[in-house]
Amino acid sequence: MPGENCMDRLFHWIRQTYAAKAPAQRHLTPDRAQGIRLFGHLLGVTSSVVVVAVAYLHAADGRMPLGVAHQFAVLVALTAAAFTLSFATGFNRRFTDPGLTVAQMATSGAVIGYLVWAAPDMRPFVPPFYMLVLAFGAFRLKTHQQLAISAYFVLTYALPAAAAGAAPVQAWAVPALTLALLLLGMSLVGGYVNNIRSRLRSTNAELGRALQKIERIATYDDLTGLYNRRVIHETATREQKRADRSGASLCVAMLDVDHFKRFNDQYGHVVGDQVLRMLSRILQSTLRDTEHVGRYGGEEFLIVLPDTTAQLATMPVERLRAAVASARIEGLPPEVRVTVSVGIAQYRRGEGIVATIGRADAALYEAKRQGRNRAVCREP
């Protein structure tokens, strides 16, 4: 853009880059979060279907009775349906962990433990099932949680085998020890990755807060909380283009505090700042939502009045001027009142918004020449 400086380009680039990637994470709605949990659960269900398919493959190869495979499939289906219903109805939101990660993993471990108990010949082939379940929560749980789940998995493997009277002991003890070592390694790696993800989330949150602060600095005046000069000028330009397209009327008003230097000189800059804050509050409360105002510089403010003719613009401006004149300012003697002068100009198609603002500024100086505390409309 013409006249755009390096800082403007930086702010624009940050807004475009971050807004394209971050809103889904910064402003995650409850429904969207629930949808993400349900999606993660359905991925786990897909993994369960794969495990059931592998069980049937081994049953076809004669390593376990087909009836056991059927029973295993029914258990998997029942647990999957129970958790799916919990997510679908929102029941999961009652718990500290709405994702029910530990609960799903613990239930899966128990179901796999049934397979260890009912199909002795399958025991050497079961450890990968546990590892697949641990992978489900590897990036969601902390290291100590994954270690606890791993210990639970080893128990669900070893205890059913021991209860079934497996002999010799090494037939299940060696696979159990192997499973324990593999799960230990996966837990350590998963915990490390989870820690990195936690730090990234924290960093992203800090980046989001920093971006919001930068956006506010780039958009609003720090003292008054109104739009700064750049943004109110962009707003006026946007309204000018809309007026050109639709044929609607548009007015701008330039407002200036009368004798503002006197307040600073006689009562101090703190009181001067109080005057500007008071004025910004009155501007925000008096103008309509469709109207825009920004601090143009010093004690000058630019007001953009869409769908408004010069004749209609005098009404909100006069209402604003009267509200300022009757306001009390902390730090000023009761008899001292703040007044403003306002210049109004209606946009003429083809002249450009800069020229319209210039005519409003000329009308402002005419109001001051006429004695201040008044509004003047600069129209032929």
Tab-separated table of C-alpha atoms in Angstrom:
chain	number	residue	atom	x	y	z
A	1	MET	CA	0.000	0.000	0.000
A	2	PRO	CA	1.185	3.538	-0.578
A	3	GLY	CA	2.559	5.025	2.604
A	4	GLU	CA	2.649	1.660	4.355
A	5	ASN	CA	5.672	1.463	6.637
A	6	CYS	CA	7.697	-1.571	7.723
A	7	MET	CA	5.828	-1.971	11.023
A	8	ASP	CA	2.478	-2.014	9.208
A	9	ARG	CA	3.753	-4.754	6.929
A	10	LEU	CA	5.049	-6.737	9.918
A	11	PHE	CA	1.695	-6.530	11.737
A	12	HIS	CA	-0.146	-7.485	8.547
A	13	TRP	CA	2.136	-10.502	7.997
A	14	ILE	CA	1.726	-11.685	11.614
A	15	ARG	CA	-2.051	-11.413	11.422
A	16	GLN	CA	-2.232	-13.255	8.097
A	17	THR	CA	0.212	-15.998	9.109
A	18	TYR	CA	-1.028	-16.668	12.612
A	19	ALA	CA	-4.733	-16.278	11.859
A	20	ALA	CA	-4.457	-18.977	9.198
A	21	LYS	CA	-3.055	-21.529	11.621
A	22	ALA	CA	-3.917	-20.715	15.178
A	23	PRO	CA	-7.608	-19.832	15.659
A	24	ALA	CA	-8.643	-23.483	15.842
A	25	GLN	CA	-6.257	-23.929	18.774
A	26	ARG	CA	-6.637	-20.570	20.442
A	27	HIS	CA	-10.414	-20.495	20.320
A	28	LEU	CA	-11.353	-24.194	20.511
A	29	THR	CA	-15.094	-24.360	21.158
A	30	PRO	CA	-16.508	-27.103	23.433
A	31	ASP	CA	-18.267	-28.741	20.474
A	32	ARG	CA	-15.097	-28.751	18.402
A	33	ALA	CA	-13.096	-30.176	21.308
A	34	GLN	CA	-15.697	-32.908	21.742
A	35	GLY	CA	-15.516	-33.666	18.032
A	36	ILE	CA	-11.742	-34.044	18.264
A	37	ARG	CA	-12.134	-36.457	21.199
A	38	LEU	CA	-14.689	-38.518	19.311
A	39	PHE	CA	-12.423	-38.612	16.254
A	40	GLY	CA	-9.519	-39.854	18.385
A	41	HIS	CA	-11.751	-42.531	19.897
A	42	LEU	CA	-12.868	-43.695	16.456
A	43	LEU	CA	-9.214	-44.018	15.433
A	44	GLY	CA	-8.785	-46.289	18.457
A	45	VAL	CA	-11.837	-48.286	17.360
A	46	THR	CA	-10.226	-48.728	13.946
A	47	SER	CA	-7.147	-50.150	15.662
A	48	SER	CA	-9.400	-52.511	17.629
A	49	VAL	CA	-10.935	-53.763	14.390
A	50	VAL	CA	-7.419	-54.527	13.142
A	51	VAL	CA	-6.664	-56.476	16.344
A	52	VAL	CA	-9.890	-58.474	15.962
A	53	ALA	CA	-8.982	-59.234	12.349
A	54	VAL	CA	-5.580	-60.520	13.492
A	55	ALA	CA	-7.280	-62.705	16.126
A	56	TYR	CA	-9.497	-64.272	13.472
A	57	LEU	CA	-6.459	-64.794	11.278
A	58	HIS	CA	-4.793	-66.783	14.062
A	59	ALA	CA	-8.021	-68.688	14.719
A	60	ALA	CA	-8.104	-69.690	11.058
A	61	ASP	CA	-4.504	-70.872	11.456
A	62	GLY	CA	-5.521	-73.074	14.384
A	63	ARG	CA	-3.855	-71.178	17.234
A	64	MET	CA	-7.113	-70.670	19.091
A	65	PRO	CA	-10.716	-71.861	18.899
A	66	LEU	CA	-13.014	-69.875	16.632
A	67	GLY	CA	-15.395	-69.468	19.566
A	68	VAL	CA	-12.746	-67.599	21.542
A	69	ALA	CA	-12.222	-65.260	18.576
A	70	HIS	CA	-15.983	-64.608	18.518
A	71	GLN	CA	-16.022	-63.879	22.245
A	72	PHE	CA	-13.016	-61.572	21.902
A	73	ALA	CA	-14.731	-59.716	19.042
A	74	VAL	CA	-17.916	-59.305	21.123
A	75	LEU	CA	-15.947	-57.871	24.075
A	76	VAL	CA	-14.154	-55.419	21.769
A	77	ALA	CA	-17.463	-54.375	20.172
A	78	LEU	CA	-19.184	-53.863	23.542
A	79	THR	CA	-16.392	-51.712	24.982
A	80	ALA	CA	-16.114	-49.697	21.765
A	81	ALA	CA	-19.879	-49.108	21.736
A	82	ALA	CA	-19.892	-48.054	25.407
A	83	PHE	CA	-17.190	-45.434	24.880
A	84	THR	CA	-18.713	-44.253	21.594
A	85	LEU	CA	-22.047	-43.732	23.362
A	86	SER	CA	-20.267	-41.803	26.115
A	87	PHE	CA	-18.717	-39.421	23.599
A	88	ALA	CA	-21.885	-39.125	21.529
A	89	THR	CA	-24.034	-38.190	24.543
A	90	GLY	CA	-21.419	-35.977	26.207
A	91	PHE	CA	-21.286	-38.166	29.320
A	92	ASN	CA	-17.483	-38.133	29.073
A	93	ARG	CA	-17.464	-34.402	29.903
A	94	ARG	CA	-18.277	-35.208	33.532
A	95	PHE	CA	-14.792	-36.593	34.100
A	96	THR	CA	-11.509	-34.834	34.766
A	97	ASP	CA	-10.129	-36.319	31.546
A	98	PRO	CA	-12.929	-35.898	28.977
A	99	GLY	CA	-10.876	-37.921	26.494
A	100	LEU	CA	-11.162	-40.988	28.778
A	101	THR	CA	-7.692	-41.992	27.612
A	102	VAL	CA	-6.702	-44.023	30.670
A	103	ALA	CA	-10.133	-45.634	30.910
A	104	GLN	CA	-10.041	-46.744	27.277
A	105	MET	CA	-6.519	-48.106	27.611
A	106	ALA	CA	-7.301	-49.953	30.868
A	107	THR	CA	-10.422	-51.531	29.359
A	108	SER	CA	-8.507	-52.591	26.266
A	109	GLY	CA	-5.831	-54.185	28.466
A	110	ALA	CA	-8.476	-56.188	30.318
A	111	VAL	CA	-10.022	-57.418	27.047
A	112	ILE	CA	-6.611	-58.485	25.748
A	113	GLY	CA	-6.016	-60.211	29.105
A	114	TYR	CA	-9.096	-62.348	28.416
A	115	LEU	CA	-7.480	-63.476	25.161
A	116	VAL	CA	-4.303	-64.404	27.067
A	117	TRP	CA	-6.361	-66.498	29.485
A	118	ALA	CA	-8.630	-68.184	26.919
A	119	ALA	CA	-6.125	-68.874	24.115
A	120	PRO	CA	-2.801	-70.215	25.487
A	121	ASP	CA	-1.284	-70.660	22.030
A	122	MET	CA	-1.851	-66.978	21.277
A	123	ARG	CA	0.235	-65.685	24.201
A	124	PRO	CA	3.494	-65.210	22.253
A	125	PHE	CA	1.583	-63.137	19.660
A	126	VAL	CA	-0.329	-60.880	22.094
A	127	PRO	CA	2.410	-58.364	23.168
A	128	PRO	CA	2.041	-56.289	19.948
A	129	PHE	CA	-1.624	-55.761	20.887
A	130	TYR	CA	-0.567	-54.104	24.154
A	131	MET	CA	1.975	-51.976	22.328
A	132	LEU	CA	-0.709	-50.800	19.901
A	133	VAL	CA	-2.920	-49.758	22.824
A	134	LEU	CA	-0.048	-47.942	24.524
A	135	ALA	CA	0.636	-46.084	21.282
A	136	PHE	CA	-2.975	-44.813	21.473
A	137	GLY	CA	-2.105	-42.781	24.560
A	138	ALA	CA	1.624	-42.357	24.037
A	139	PHE	CA	1.382	-38.643	23.181
A	140	ARG	CA	-1.430	-37.819	25.609
A	141	LEU	CA	-0.116	-39.172	28.910
A	142	LYS	CA	2.835	-38.156	31.026
A	143	THR	CA	5.727	-40.560	31.597
A	144	HIS	CA	4.563	-41.760	35.018
A	145	GLN	CA	1.078	-42.426	33.673
A	146	GLN	CA	2.447	-44.462	30.783
A	147	LEU	CA	4.671	-46.434	33.147
A	148	ALA	CA	1.649	-47.202	35.348
A	149	ILE	CA	-0.379	-48.332	32.334
A	150	SER	CA	2.566	-50.455	31.164
A	151	ALA	CA	2.780	-52.182	34.553
A	152	TYR	CA	-0.961	-52.823	34.395
A	153	PHE	CA	-0.581	-54.352	30.915
A	154	VAL	CA	2.154	-56.690	32.140
A	155	LEU	CA	-0.144	-57.828	34.958
A	156	THR	CA	-3.061	-58.426	32.582
A	157	TYR	CA	-0.693	-60.591	30.555
A	158	ALA	CA	1.065	-62.490	33.339
A	159	LEU	CA	-1.804	-63.061	35.786
A	160	PRO	CA	-4.260	-64.664	33.331
A	161	ALA	CA	-1.468	-66.910	32.046
A	162	ALA	CA	-0.506	-67.910	35.577
A	163	ALA	CA	-4.154	-68.403	36.562
A	164	ALA	CA	-4.641	-70.683	33.564
A	165	GLY	CA	-1.866	-72.900	34.939
A	166	ALA	CA	0.521	-72.387	32.028
A	167	ALA	CA	3.536	-74.689	32.202
A	168	PRO	CA	6.384	-74.401	31.988
A	169	VAL	CA	6.511	-70.970	33.631
A	170	GLN	CA	9.014	-69.634	31.103
A	171	ALA	CA	6.386	-70.151	28.418
A	172	TRP	CA	4.658	-66.984	29.631
A	173	ALA	CA	7.263	-65.412	31.947
A	174	VAL	CA	9.757	-64.710	29.158
A	175	PRO	CA	7.137	-63.074	26.896
A	176	ALA	CA	5.896	-61.098	29.935
A	177	LEU	CA	9.401	-59.838	30.661
A	178	THR	CA	9.900	-59.013	27.003
A	179	LEU	CA	6.597	-57.118	27.012
A	180	ALA	CA	7.629	-55.213	30.136
A	181	LEU	CA	10.904	-54.069	28.557
A	182	LEU	CA	9.239	-53.040	25.306
A	183	LEU	CA	6.508	-51.114	27.115
A	184	LEU	CA	9.127	-49.442	29.309
A	185	GLY	CA	10.955	-48.188	26.235
A	186	MET	CA	7.735	-46.994	24.599
A	187	SER	CA	6.655	-45.233	27.797
A	188	LEU	CA	9.917	-43.317	28.077
A	189	VAL	CA	9.818	-42.249	24.430
A	190	GLY	CA	6.113	-41.393	24.602
A	191	GLY	CA	6.576	-39.389	27.796
A	192	TYR	CA	9.441	-37.463	26.223
A	193	VAL	CA	7.328	-36.602	23.173
A	194	ASN	CA	4.389	-35.653	25.394
A	195	ASN	CA	6.664	-33.311	27.346
A	196	ILE	CA	7.754	-31.656	24.095
A	197	ARG	CA	4.109	-31.263	23.045
A	198	SER	CA	3.267	-29.688	26.406
A	199	ARG	CA	6.077	-27.189	26.023
A	200	LEU	CA	4.963	-26.422	22.473
A	201	ARG	CA	1.417	-25.801	23.689
A	202	SER	CA	2.748	-23.473	26.363
A	203	THR	CA	4.910	-21.672	23.808
A	204	ASN	CA	1.962	-21.355	21.416
A	205	ALA	CA	-0.174	-19.933	24.220
A	206	GLU	CA	2.501	-17.346	25.000
A	207	LEU	CA	2.796	-16.562	21.292
A	208	GLY	CA	-0.967	-16.102	21.118
A	209	ARG	CA	-0.939	-13.668	24.036
A	210	ALA	CA	1.983	-11.784	22.511
A	211	LEU	CA	0.188	-11.612	19.167
A	212	GLN	CA	-2.959	-10.266	20.807
A	213	LYS	CA	-0.860	-7.590	22.508
A	214	ILE	CA	0.838	-6.703	19.213
A	215	GLU	CA	-2.518	-6.594	17.434
A	216	ARG	CA	-3.895	-4.282	20.100
A	217	ILE	CA	-0.866	-1.995	19.869
A	218	ALA	CA	-1.197	-2.003	16.073
A	219	THR	CA	-4.938	-1.318	16.176
A	220	TYR	CA	-5.817	0.781	19.214
A	221	ASP	CA	-4.559	3.959	20.800
A	222	ASP	CA	-3.012	3.089	24.148
A	223	LEU	CA	-4.401	6.074	26.057
A	224	THR	CA	-8.002	6.229	24.827
A	225	GLY	CA	-8.646	2.662	23.678
A	226	LEU	CA	-9.997	3.987	20.367
A	227	TYR	CA	-8.733	3.094	16.913
A	228	ASN	CA	-5.363	4.665	16.152
A	229	ARG	CA	-4.787	6.930	13.157
A	230	ARG	CA	-3.795	4.152	10.758
A	231	VAL	CA	-6.827	1.980	11.508
A	232	ILE	CA	-9.426	4.764	11.492
A	233	HIS	CA	-8.006	5.970	8.170
A	234	GLU	CA	-8.259	2.430	6.770
A	235	THR	CA	-11.830	2.269	8.074
A	236	ALA	CA	-12.730	5.533	6.368
A	237	THR	CA	-11.201	4.265	3.120
A	238	ARG	CA	-13.178	1.031	3.365
A	239	GLU	CA	-16.423	2.922	3.945
A	240	GLN	CA	-15.614	5.181	1.004
A	241	LYS	CA	-15.273	2.157	-1.295
A	242	ARG	CA	-18.539	0.737	0.034
A	243	ALA	CA	-20.264	4.065	-0.616
A	244	ASP	CA	-18.896	4.071	-4.176
A	245	ARG	CA	-20.282	0.580	-4.794
A	246	SER	CA	-23.688	1.045	-3.186
A	247	GLY	CA	-24.298	4.726	-3.802
A	248	ALA	CA	-24.837	5.286	-0.067
A	249	SER	CA	-23.969	8.576	1.578
A	250	LEU	CA	-20.953	8.960	3.858
A	251	CYS	CA	-19.803	11.688	6.224
A	252	VAL	CA	-16.661	12.244	8.255
A	253	ALA	CA	-16.237	14.562	11.226
A	254	MET	CA	-13.031	15.965	12.685
A	255	LEU	CA	-13.274	16.720	16.407
A	256	ASP	CA	-10.799	18.732	18.465
A	257	VAL	CA	-10.703	19.597	22.193
A	258	ASP	CA	-10.892	23.356	22.693
A	259	HIS	CA	-7.889	24.941	24.457
A	260	PHE	CA	-6.448	21.504	25.244
A	261	LYS	CA	-2.978	22.953	25.820
A	262	ARG	CA	-4.411	25.000	28.684
A	263	PHE	CA	-5.457	21.856	30.566
A	264	ASN	CA	-1.961	20.424	30.279
A	265	ASP	CA	-0.268	23.688	31.243
A	266	GLN	CA	-2.532	24.640	34.180
A	267	TYR	CA	-3.526	21.258	35.624
A	268	GLY	CA	-0.837	18.878	34.384
A	269	HIS	CA	-0.632	16.116	31.803
A	270	VAL	CA	-2.425	13.665	34.091
A	271	VAL	CA	-5.549	15.822	33.897
A	272	GLY	CA	-5.007	16.208	30.148
A	273	ASP	CA	-5.011	12.442	29.826
A	274	GLN	CA	-8.184	12.298	31.918
A	275	VAL	CA	-9.833	14.695	29.463
A	276	LEU	CA	-8.953	12.452	26.516
A	277	ARG	CA	-10.162	9.314	28.316
A	278	MET	CA	-13.437	11.003	29.236
A	279	LEU	CA	-13.904	12.090	25.639
A	280	SER	CA	-13.238	8.570	24.331
A	281	ARG	CA	-15.846	7.122	26.729
A	282	ILE	CA	-18.439	9.643	25.569
A	283	LEU	CA	-17.621	8.956	21.931
A	284	GLN	CA	-18.011	5.219	22.403
A	285	SER	CA	-21.290	5.515	24.308
A	286	THR	CA	-22.853	8.167	22.073
A	287	LEU	CA	-22.099	6.848	18.586
A	288	ARG	CA	-23.958	3.948	16.993
A	289	ASP	CA	-22.379	0.537	16.459
A	290	THR	CA	-22.172	1.215	12.719
A	291	GLU	CA	-20.217	4.440	13.279
A	292	HIS	CA	-16.474	4.493	13.849
A	293	VAL	CA	-14.130	6.766	15.764
A	294	GLY	CA	-10.388	6.917	16.235
A	295	ARG	CA	-7.735	9.172	17.694
A	296	TYR	CA	-6.281	11.004	14.719
A	297	GLY	CA	-3.478	12.728	16.585
A	298	GLY	CA	-3.007	14.647	19.819
A	299	GLU	CA	-6.437	15.899	20.874
A	300	GLU	CA	-7.997	15.363	17.422
A	301	PHE	CA	-10.470	12.558	16.686
A	302	LEU	CA	-11.862	11.354	13.370
A	303	ILE	CA	-15.460	10.095	13.245
A	304	VAL	CA	-16.722	8.055	10.280
A	305	LEU	CA	-20.504	8.129	9.758
A	306	PRO	CA	-21.679	5.636	7.100
A	307	ASP	CA	-25.119	5.997	5.460
A	308	THR	CA	-25.329	9.552	6.754
A	309	THR	CA	-25.796	12.846	4.928
A	310	ALA	CA	-24.283	16.136	6.090
A	311	GLN	CA	-27.651	17.259	7.424
A	312	LEU	CA	-28.193	14.074	9.421
A	313	ALA	CA	-24.610	14.068	10.704
A	314	THR	CA	-25.174	17.233	12.734
A	315	MET	CA	-27.581	15.413	15.106
A	316	PRO	CA	-25.179	12.843	16.591
A	317	VAL	CA	-22.381	15.410	16.552
A	318	GLU	CA	-24.466	17.951	18.489
A	319	ARG	CA	-25.515	15.240	20.923
A	320	LEU	CA	-21.862	14.377	21.436
A	321	ARG	CA	-20.827	18.017	21.852
A	322	ALA	CA	-23.494	18.588	24.510
A	323	ALA	CA	-22.487	15.446	26.405
A	324	VAL	CA	-18.866	16.581	26.534
A	325	ALA	CA	-19.783	20.084	27.700
A	326	SER	CA	-21.793	18.713	30.628
A	327	ALA	CA	-19.214	16.121	31.739
A	328	ARG	CA	-17.192	16.499	34.918
A	329	ILE	CA	-13.467	15.762	34.834
A	330	GLU	CA	-11.611	14.549	37.887
A	331	GLY	CA	-8.852	17.013	38.747
A	332	LEU	CA	-10.609	20.060	37.248
A	333	PRO	CA	-12.412	22.732	39.279
A	334	PRO	CA	-16.231	22.305	39.163
A	335	GLU	CA	-16.672	25.467	37.127
A	336	VAL	CA	-14.242	24.350	34.414
A	337	ARG	CA	-15.854	22.505	31.546
A	338	VAL	CA	-14.361	20.802	28.513
A	339	THR	CA	-15.746	21.739	25.110
A	340	VAL	CA	-15.056	20.476	21.602
A	341	SER	CA	-15.228	21.888	18.113
A	342	VAL	CA	-16.277	19.691	15.201
A	343	GLY	CA	-15.974	19.954	11.444
A	344	ILE	CA	-18.243	17.842	9.223
A	345	ALA	CA	-17.876	16.993	5.521
A	346	GLN	CA	-19.880	14.720	3.242
A	347	TYR	CA	-17.999	12.464	0.844
A	348	ARG	CA	-18.208	13.387	-2.838
A	349	ARG	CA	-17.793	10.520	-5.227
A	350	GLY	CA	-14.497	10.602	-7.040
A	351	GLU	CA	-12.685	12.984	-4.702
A	352	GLY	CA	-11.032	10.385	-2.439
A	353	ILE	CA	-11.422	10.072	1.300
A	354	VAL	CA	-8.276	12.122	1.996
A	355	ALA	CA	-9.891	15.144	0.352
A	356	THR	CA	-13.076	14.609	2.365
A	357	ILE	CA	-11.072	14.488	5.603
A	358	GLY	CA	-9.304	17.660	4.488
A	359	ARG	CA	-12.641	19.459	4.053
A	360	ALA	CA	-13.748	18.248	7.497
A	361	ASP	CA	-10.498	19.611	8.924
A	362	ALA	CA	-11.148	22.949	7.234
A	363	ALA	CA	-14.642	22.991	8.739
A	364	LEU	CA	-13.089	22.298	12.148
A	365	TYR	CA	-10.898	25.382	11.880
A	366	GLU	CA	-13.928	27.383	10.784
A	367	ALA	CA	-15.706	26.242	13.971
A	368	LYS	CA	-12.751	27.473	16.023
A	369	ARG	CA	-12.746	30.814	14.225
A	370	GLN	CA	-16.445	31.192	15.020
A	371	GLY	CA	-15.782	30.875	18.739
A	372	ARG	CA	-15.325	27.124	19.412
A	373	ASN	CA	-17.760	24.742	21.155
A	374	ARG	CA	-19.745	24.259	17.977
A	375	ALA	CA	-20.055	22.094	14.871
A	376	VAL	CA	-19.624	23.419	11.338
A	377	CYS	CA	-20.539	21.537	8.154
A	378	ARG	CA	-18.269	22.307	5.175
A	379	GLU	CA	-20.634	21.837	2.261
A	380	PRO	CA	-21.406	24.059	-0.758
